[in-house]
Amino acid sequence: MRLIVDTDGGIDDAVALLMVLAHSNTTLEAVTTVFGNVPLAQAIQNVKTILDVAQAPPVSIYKGCDQPLLRYQTLDAKDIHGDDGLGGASQAESERPMEAEHAALALIQLAEQYSGQIDLLTLGPLTNLALAVRLEPRIFRYFNRIVLMAGAVDIRGNTSAAAEFNIMADPEAAHIVFDAFQKSYIQPQLISWETTLAHPLTPEGWTRMIEGETPVARLVQHMDIHLNERRLLYKEPNVLWPDPLAAAVLCEPNSVLDQEIRFIEVETGHTITRGQTLVDYRRLSSQRPNARIVRRVDKQQFRQLLRMAVQM
Ligand code: BDR
Ligand code: CA
């Protein structure tokens, strides 16, 4: 299946991209980039670094939004991913060209061109997708599957008490996107922060997994030195992989063992719950569901996909 990955260029985005590249039934058609973990220019550089180190064949790379739709605040996650977004592993030089078109337009054009034969995986703020939806409200109908790493569905946010980073970085965009899903026929699969927490790896298991001398293994080891420092600083006992978990669900649909179909609304108010993905669990509203909240993924399959990614 052909795939577009929309990414904000962080360490877990990198591992997710490697997973997609390593997966034999997935063809990475394009990468659209967005601000988020790091500023847009750095996110682009990081995508090129990953593609270069993995010796990926030519992939179209598109420049997307460099800020949220409404600029009330600008977040980044350099704190976790390092100043360059890859824990110091980003490479400045790359021969890979950029496409001229904006990412939002590319999403529409590629979706139409490969109607029914293309999937979408979003790993960053939903700004590019929100713009695309505004320009072409029917865009979702062209995709085969859509998987989003987004949201905190049980109010265990990682950026505020209520909100997950990809939503908090642009709540208005997320609101537009979830609203549009409600009006469409396709329900995206959602990997939330809580689902990420429910699929941890032990540091020992992860360290064993990334042993090796290949350029990809060395890149992952480099990023992991930084990530390990952050884990110790924040007293996080586990290795957590939000974007790779979303990539695993995209690559292997059968790895999903449990999911709930629910209506989600994004809070855009300027209160302590800004960026919350509010889930109507008890179906108290009459709103049509707009998401499939993935709860459980086959851990063995997930580990196997991670292994393939880092041992490429
Ligand atoms: C998400 O936020 C980013 O920092 C990660 O890359 C991931 O997409 C997790 O909340
Ligand atoms: Ca990301």
Short mmCIF file of C-alpha atoms and ligand atoms in Angstrom, two decimals:
data_model
loop_
_atom_site.label_atom_id
_atom_site.label_comp_id
_atom_site.label_asym_id
_atom_site.label_seq_id
_atom_site.Cartn_x
_atom_site.Cartn_y
_atom_site.Cartn_z
CA MET A 1 0.00 0.00 0.00
CA ARG A 2 1.17 3.54 -0.72
CA LEU A 3 1.62 5.81 2.27
CA ILE A 4 1.98 9.50 3.11
CA VAL A 5 3.62 10.29 6.46
CA ASP A 6 3.02 13.73 7.98
CA THR A 7 5.73 14.37 10.56
CA ASP A 8 7.30 16.94 12.87
CA GLY A 9 10.74 15.36 12.81
CA GLY A 10 11.37 14.10 16.36
CA ILE A 11 13.14 11.00 17.64
CA ASP A 12 10.04 8.82 17.71
CA ASP A 13 9.01 10.19 14.31
CA ALA A 14 12.40 8.97 13.08
CA VAL A 15 11.84 5.46 14.40
CA ALA A 16 8.34 5.45 12.88
CA LEU A 17 9.78 6.44 9.50
CA LEU A 18 12.36 3.67 9.75
CA MET A 19 9.57 1.20 10.51
CA VAL A 20 7.62 2.25 7.44
CA LEU A 21 10.75 2.02 5.29
CA ALA A 22 11.56 -1.44 6.61
CA HIS A 23 8.04 -2.78 6.08
CA SER A 24 7.86 -4.79 2.88
CA ASN A 25 4.18 -4.15 2.06
CA THR A 26 4.37 -0.38 2.52
CA THR A 27 5.63 2.08 -0.07
CA LEU A 28 6.48 5.50 1.29
CA GLU A 29 5.07 7.74 -1.42
CA ALA A 30 5.62 11.10 0.26
CA VAL A 31 6.57 12.81 3.49
CA THR A 32 4.81 16.03 4.43
CA THR A 33 6.46 18.09 7.14
CA VAL A 34 5.11 20.32 9.86
CA PHE A 35 6.44 22.37 12.80
CA GLY A 36 6.13 20.67 16.18
CA ASN A 37 8.92 18.97 18.08
CA VAL A 38 11.29 21.38 16.33
CA PRO A 39 10.83 24.27 13.89
CA LEU A 40 9.82 23.29 10.36
CA ALA A 41 13.27 23.70 8.73
CA GLN A 42 14.79 21.37 11.29
CA ALA A 43 11.97 18.84 10.88
CA ILE A 44 12.71 18.79 7.14
CA GLN A 45 16.43 18.29 7.76
CA ASN A 46 15.64 15.42 10.12
CA VAL A 47 13.41 13.68 7.59
CA LYS A 48 16.26 13.90 5.06
CA THR A 49 18.72 12.54 7.63
CA ILE A 50 16.54 9.49 8.26
CA LEU A 51 15.95 8.83 4.57
CA ASP A 52 19.68 9.22 3.84
CA VAL A 53 20.89 6.99 6.66
CA ALA A 54 18.32 4.33 5.70
CA GLN A 55 19.42 4.73 2.05
CA ALA A 56 15.78 5.08 1.09
CA PRO A 57 14.90 5.42 -2.59
CA PRO A 58 13.74 8.90 -3.71
CA VAL A 59 10.68 10.01 -1.75
CA SER A 60 8.80 13.26 -2.36
CA ILE A 61 9.26 15.65 0.58
CA TYR A 62 6.89 18.57 1.02
CA LYS A 63 7.22 21.65 3.19
CA GLY A 64 4.15 22.26 5.31
CA CYS A 65 3.05 24.69 8.00
CA ASP A 66 5.64 26.40 10.16
CA GLN A 67 3.18 27.57 12.81
CA PRO A 68 -0.27 26.78 14.21
CA LEU A 69 -3.39 28.17 12.51
CA LEU A 70 -3.85 30.70 15.33
CA ARG A 71 -0.68 31.65 17.04
CA TYR A 72 -1.68 31.88 20.69
CA GLN A 73 1.41 30.02 21.77
CA THR A 74 4.16 28.09 20.07
CA LEU A 75 5.23 24.85 21.60
CA ASP A 76 8.17 22.70 20.82
CA ALA A 77 9.48 19.49 22.36
CA LYS A 78 13.24 20.16 22.20
CA ASP A 79 13.24 19.33 25.85
CA ILE A 80 12.59 15.69 24.97
CA HIS A 81 14.02 15.42 21.45
CA GLY A 82 17.06 17.70 21.81
CA ASP A 83 17.79 21.03 20.11
CA ASP A 84 18.00 19.38 16.69
CA GLY A 85 15.04 17.05 17.31
CA LEU A 86 17.15 13.90 16.88
CA GLY A 87 19.20 14.04 20.06
CA GLY A 88 22.20 15.44 18.17
CA ALA A 89 22.06 12.90 15.32
CA SER A 90 20.72 15.21 12.60
CA GLN A 91 22.95 15.69 9.54
CA ALA A 92 23.12 19.07 7.81
CA GLU A 93 24.05 17.83 4.34
CA SER A 94 21.60 16.06 2.06
CA GLU A 95 21.16 15.91 -1.68
CA ARG A 96 17.45 15.19 -1.39
CA PRO A 97 15.37 17.86 -3.16
CA MET A 98 12.15 19.43 -1.86
CA GLU A 99 8.95 19.45 -3.88
CA ALA A 100 7.66 22.92 -4.76
CA GLU A 101 4.07 22.40 -3.66
CA HIS A 102 2.80 23.06 -0.13
CA ALA A 103 2.18 19.96 1.99
CA ALA A 104 -1.56 20.70 2.32
CA LEU A 105 -1.97 20.85 -1.46
CA ALA A 106 0.16 17.73 -1.88
CA LEU A 107 -2.07 15.82 0.53
CA ILE A 108 -5.08 16.65 -1.64
CA GLN A 109 -3.35 15.97 -4.93
CA LEU A 110 -1.84 12.63 -3.84
CA ALA A 111 -5.08 11.50 -2.21
CA GLU A 112 -6.97 12.16 -5.44
CA GLN A 113 -4.27 10.65 -7.65
CA TYR A 114 -4.13 7.39 -5.69
CA SER A 115 -7.75 7.33 -4.61
CA GLY A 116 -8.51 4.19 -2.57
CA GLN A 117 -4.91 3.02 -2.73
CA ILE A 118 -3.23 5.34 -0.30
CA ASP A 119 -2.96 5.54 3.50
CA LEU A 120 -2.12 8.49 5.73
CA LEU A 121 -0.12 8.44 8.96
CA THR A 122 0.11 11.67 10.96
CA LEU A 123 2.78 11.98 13.63
CA GLY A 124 2.68 15.69 14.42
CA PRO A 125 0.30 18.64 14.88
CA LEU A 126 -2.67 18.40 12.52
CA THR A 127 -2.12 21.80 10.87
CA ASN A 128 -1.36 20.53 7.33
CA LEU A 129 -4.36 18.23 7.40
CA ALA A 130 -6.67 20.97 8.70
CA LEU A 131 -5.65 23.24 5.81
CA ALA A 132 -6.14 20.40 3.34
CA VAL A 133 -9.62 19.70 4.73
CA ARG A 134 -10.60 23.34 4.40
CA LEU A 135 -9.41 23.37 0.78
CA GLU A 136 -10.96 20.01 -0.10
CA PRO A 137 -13.64 18.92 2.40
CA ARG A 138 -13.96 15.54 0.63
CA ILE A 139 -10.28 14.67 1.05
CA PHE A 140 -10.81 11.80 3.53
CA ARG A 141 -12.88 9.77 1.08
CA TYR A 142 -9.83 9.21 -1.10
CA PHE A 143 -7.77 7.56 1.62
CA ASN A 144 -7.83 3.85 2.28
CA ARG A 145 -6.84 4.16 5.96
CA ILE A 146 -5.84 7.02 8.24
CA VAL A 147 -3.90 6.58 11.50
CA LEU A 148 -3.17 9.50 13.80
CA MET A 149 -0.80 9.71 16.77
CA ALA A 150 -2.81 12.27 18.67
CA GLY A 151 -4.69 12.96 21.84
CA ALA A 152 -5.01 12.04 25.48
CA VAL A 153 -8.27 10.16 25.75
CA ASP A 154 -8.33 9.47 29.49
CA ILE A 155 -7.09 12.90 30.59
CA ARG A 156 -3.50 11.83 31.15
CA GLY A 157 -1.92 14.52 29.02
CA ASN A 158 1.81 14.75 28.45
CA THR A 159 1.91 18.48 27.69
CA SER A 160 -0.71 19.74 30.11
CA ALA A 161 -2.80 17.68 32.51
CA ALA A 162 -5.49 17.55 29.82
CA ALA A 163 -3.65 17.60 26.52
CA GLU A 164 -1.24 15.55 24.42
CA PHE A 165 1.51 17.38 22.50
CA ASN A 166 0.31 16.97 18.90
CA ILE A 167 -3.10 18.37 19.80
CA MET A 168 -1.82 21.05 22.17
CA ALA A 169 0.56 22.35 19.49
CA ASP A 170 -2.47 23.33 17.38
CA PRO A 171 -5.87 22.72 19.00
CA GLU A 172 -7.76 24.70 16.37
CA ALA A 173 -6.34 22.52 13.58
CA ALA A 174 -7.20 19.37 15.53
CA HIS A 175 -10.74 20.69 16.04
CA ILE A 176 -11.16 21.22 12.29
CA VAL A 177 -9.84 17.73 11.53
CA PHE A 178 -12.02 15.84 14.05
CA ASP A 179 -15.03 17.87 13.00
CA ALA A 180 -14.37 16.91 9.37
CA PHE A 181 -13.98 13.23 10.27
CA GLN A 182 -17.44 13.34 11.76
CA LYS A 183 -18.84 14.44 8.42
CA SER A 184 -16.87 11.83 6.48
CA TYR A 185 -17.20 8.08 5.98
CA ILE A 186 -13.80 7.23 7.31
CA GLN A 187 -12.98 6.99 11.00
CA PRO A 188 -9.29 7.40 11.69
CA GLN A 189 -7.54 5.06 14.09
CA LEU A 190 -6.13 7.00 16.99
CA ILE A 191 -3.02 6.13 18.96
CA SER A 192 -3.37 8.23 22.08
CA TRP A 193 -0.84 9.03 24.78
CA GLU A 194 -2.60 6.55 27.09
CA THR A 195 -2.31 3.78 24.50
CA THR A 196 1.38 4.67 24.24
CA LEU A 197 1.71 4.28 28.02
CA ALA A 198 0.02 0.89 27.79
CA HIS A 199 2.69 -0.43 25.36
CA PRO A 200 6.03 0.24 27.08
CA LEU A 201 9.35 -1.44 26.43
CA THR A 202 11.86 -2.08 29.18
CA PRO A 203 15.11 -0.10 28.80
CA GLU A 204 17.03 -3.42 28.84
CA GLY A 205 14.89 -4.94 26.09
CA TRP A 206 15.19 -1.81 23.96
CA THR A 207 18.97 -1.61 24.44
CA ARG A 208 19.31 -5.21 23.28
CA MET A 209 17.07 -4.53 20.31
CA ILE A 210 19.22 -1.66 18.98
CA GLU A 211 22.57 -3.43 19.22
CA GLY A 212 24.41 -3.61 15.91
CA GLU A 213 26.81 -1.89 13.57
CA THR A 214 24.61 -0.88 10.64
CA PRO A 215 24.28 2.88 9.92
CA VAL A 216 20.63 2.73 11.03
CA ALA A 217 21.46 0.91 14.27
CA ARG A 218 24.20 3.47 14.98
CA LEU A 219 21.81 6.37 14.33
CA VAL A 220 19.23 4.89 16.69
CA GLN A 221 21.90 4.30 19.34
CA HIS A 222 22.98 7.95 18.99
CA MET A 223 19.41 9.22 19.45
CA ASP A 224 18.91 6.83 22.34
CA ILE A 225 21.81 8.25 24.36
CA HIS A 226 19.94 11.53 24.48
CA LEU A 227 16.54 9.95 25.10
CA ASN A 228 17.92 7.85 27.91
CA GLU A 229 19.17 11.01 29.67
CA ARG A 230 15.70 12.50 29.41
CA ARG A 231 14.12 9.31 30.76
CA LEU A 232 16.42 9.44 33.79
CA LEU A 233 15.74 13.14 34.30
CA TYR A 234 11.98 12.65 34.23
CA LYS A 235 12.19 9.38 36.19
CA GLU A 236 10.42 7.54 33.38
CA PRO A 237 11.12 3.86 33.92
CA ASN A 238 9.94 2.72 30.47
CA VAL A 239 10.81 3.31 26.85
CA LEU A 240 7.73 4.83 25.20
CA TRP A 241 7.21 4.98 21.45
CA PRO A 242 4.07 6.94 20.45
CA ASP A 243 4.79 7.50 16.75
CA PRO A 244 6.22 4.00 16.12
CA LEU A 245 3.12 2.48 17.74
CA ALA A 246 0.97 4.45 15.29
CA ALA A 247 3.24 3.29 12.44
CA ALA A 248 2.84 -0.32 13.59
CA VAL A 249 -0.95 -0.01 13.47
CA LEU A 250 -0.70 1.48 10.00
CA CYS A 251 1.67 -1.19 8.69
CA GLU A 252 -0.06 -4.17 10.30
CA PRO A 253 -3.81 -3.52 10.71
CA ASN A 254 -4.23 -6.96 12.30
CA SER A 255 -1.97 -5.97 15.18
CA VAL A 256 -4.92 -4.04 16.66
CA LEU A 257 -6.53 -6.23 19.33
CA ASP A 258 -9.00 -3.78 20.79
CA GLN A 259 -10.45 -0.43 19.76
CA GLU A 260 -13.42 1.73 20.72
CA ILE A 261 -15.48 3.73 18.27
CA ARG A 262 -16.34 7.08 19.82
CA PHE A 263 -17.09 10.74 19.22
CA ILE A 264 -14.21 13.07 20.10
CA GLU A 265 -14.29 16.84 20.33
CA VAL A 266 -11.23 19.04 20.77
CA GLU A 267 -11.33 21.79 23.38
CA THR A 268 -10.10 25.09 21.95
CA GLY A 269 -10.97 27.36 24.87
CA HIS A 270 -8.28 29.19 26.80
CA THR A 271 -8.74 27.32 30.00
CA ILE A 272 -6.80 24.59 31.74
CA THR A 273 -8.37 22.03 29.40
CA ARG A 274 -7.21 23.66 26.14
CA GLY A 275 -6.20 20.89 23.73
CA GLN A 276 -8.16 18.16 25.48
CA THR A 277 -9.58 15.44 23.26
CA LEU A 278 -12.90 15.00 25.01
CA VAL A 279 -14.35 11.53 24.42
CA ASP A 280 -18.07 10.83 24.63
CA TYR A 281 -17.63 7.36 26.16
CA ARG A 282 -21.21 6.98 27.28
CA ARG A 283 -22.64 8.29 24.03
CA LEU A 284 -24.39 11.05 25.93
CA SER A 285 -24.44 13.28 22.89
CA SER A 286 -26.18 12.25 19.69
CA GLN A 287 -22.99 12.91 17.73
CA ARG A 288 -21.82 10.35 15.20
CA PRO A 289 -18.50 8.73 16.19
CA ASN A 290 -15.46 10.19 14.43
CA ALA A 291 -12.60 8.02 15.70
CA ARG A 292 -11.51 4.50 16.46
CA ILE A 293 -9.53 4.74 19.66
CA VAL A 294 -6.95 1.95 19.56
CA ARG A 295 -6.58 0.47 23.03
CA ARG A 296 -4.53 -2.66 22.57
CA VAL A 297 -1.89 -3.61 20.02
CA ASP A 298 -0.22 -7.02 19.77
CA LYS A 299 2.99 -6.37 21.71
CA GLN A 300 4.92 -9.11 20.00
CA GLN A 301 4.07 -7.74 16.58
CA PHE A 302 4.97 -4.24 17.73
CA ARG A 303 8.36 -5.42 18.99
CA GLN A 304 8.97 -7.34 15.79
CA LEU A 305 8.25 -4.24 13.67
CA LEU A 306 10.53 -2.14 15.89
CA ARG A 307 13.29 -4.74 15.54
CA MET A 308 12.98 -4.69 11.75
CA ALA A 309 13.09 -0.88 11.78
CA VAL A 310 16.23 -0.49 13.87
CA GLN A 311 18.07 -3.43 12.30
CA MET A 312 17.52 -2.29 8.73
C1 BDR B 1 3.86 13.10 20.27
O1 BDR B 1 4.48 14.35 20.56
C2 BDR B 1 5.75 14.41 19.95
O2 BDR B 1 6.70 14.94 20.82
C3 BDR B 1 6.09 13.00 19.55
O3 BDR B 1 6.89 13.02 18.38
C4 BDR B 1 4.75 12.36 19.32
O4 BDR B 1 4.30 12.56 17.99
C5 BDR B 1 3.61 12.38 21.58
O5 BDR B 1 2.73 13.12 22.38
CA CA B 2 5.84 13.35 16.29
#
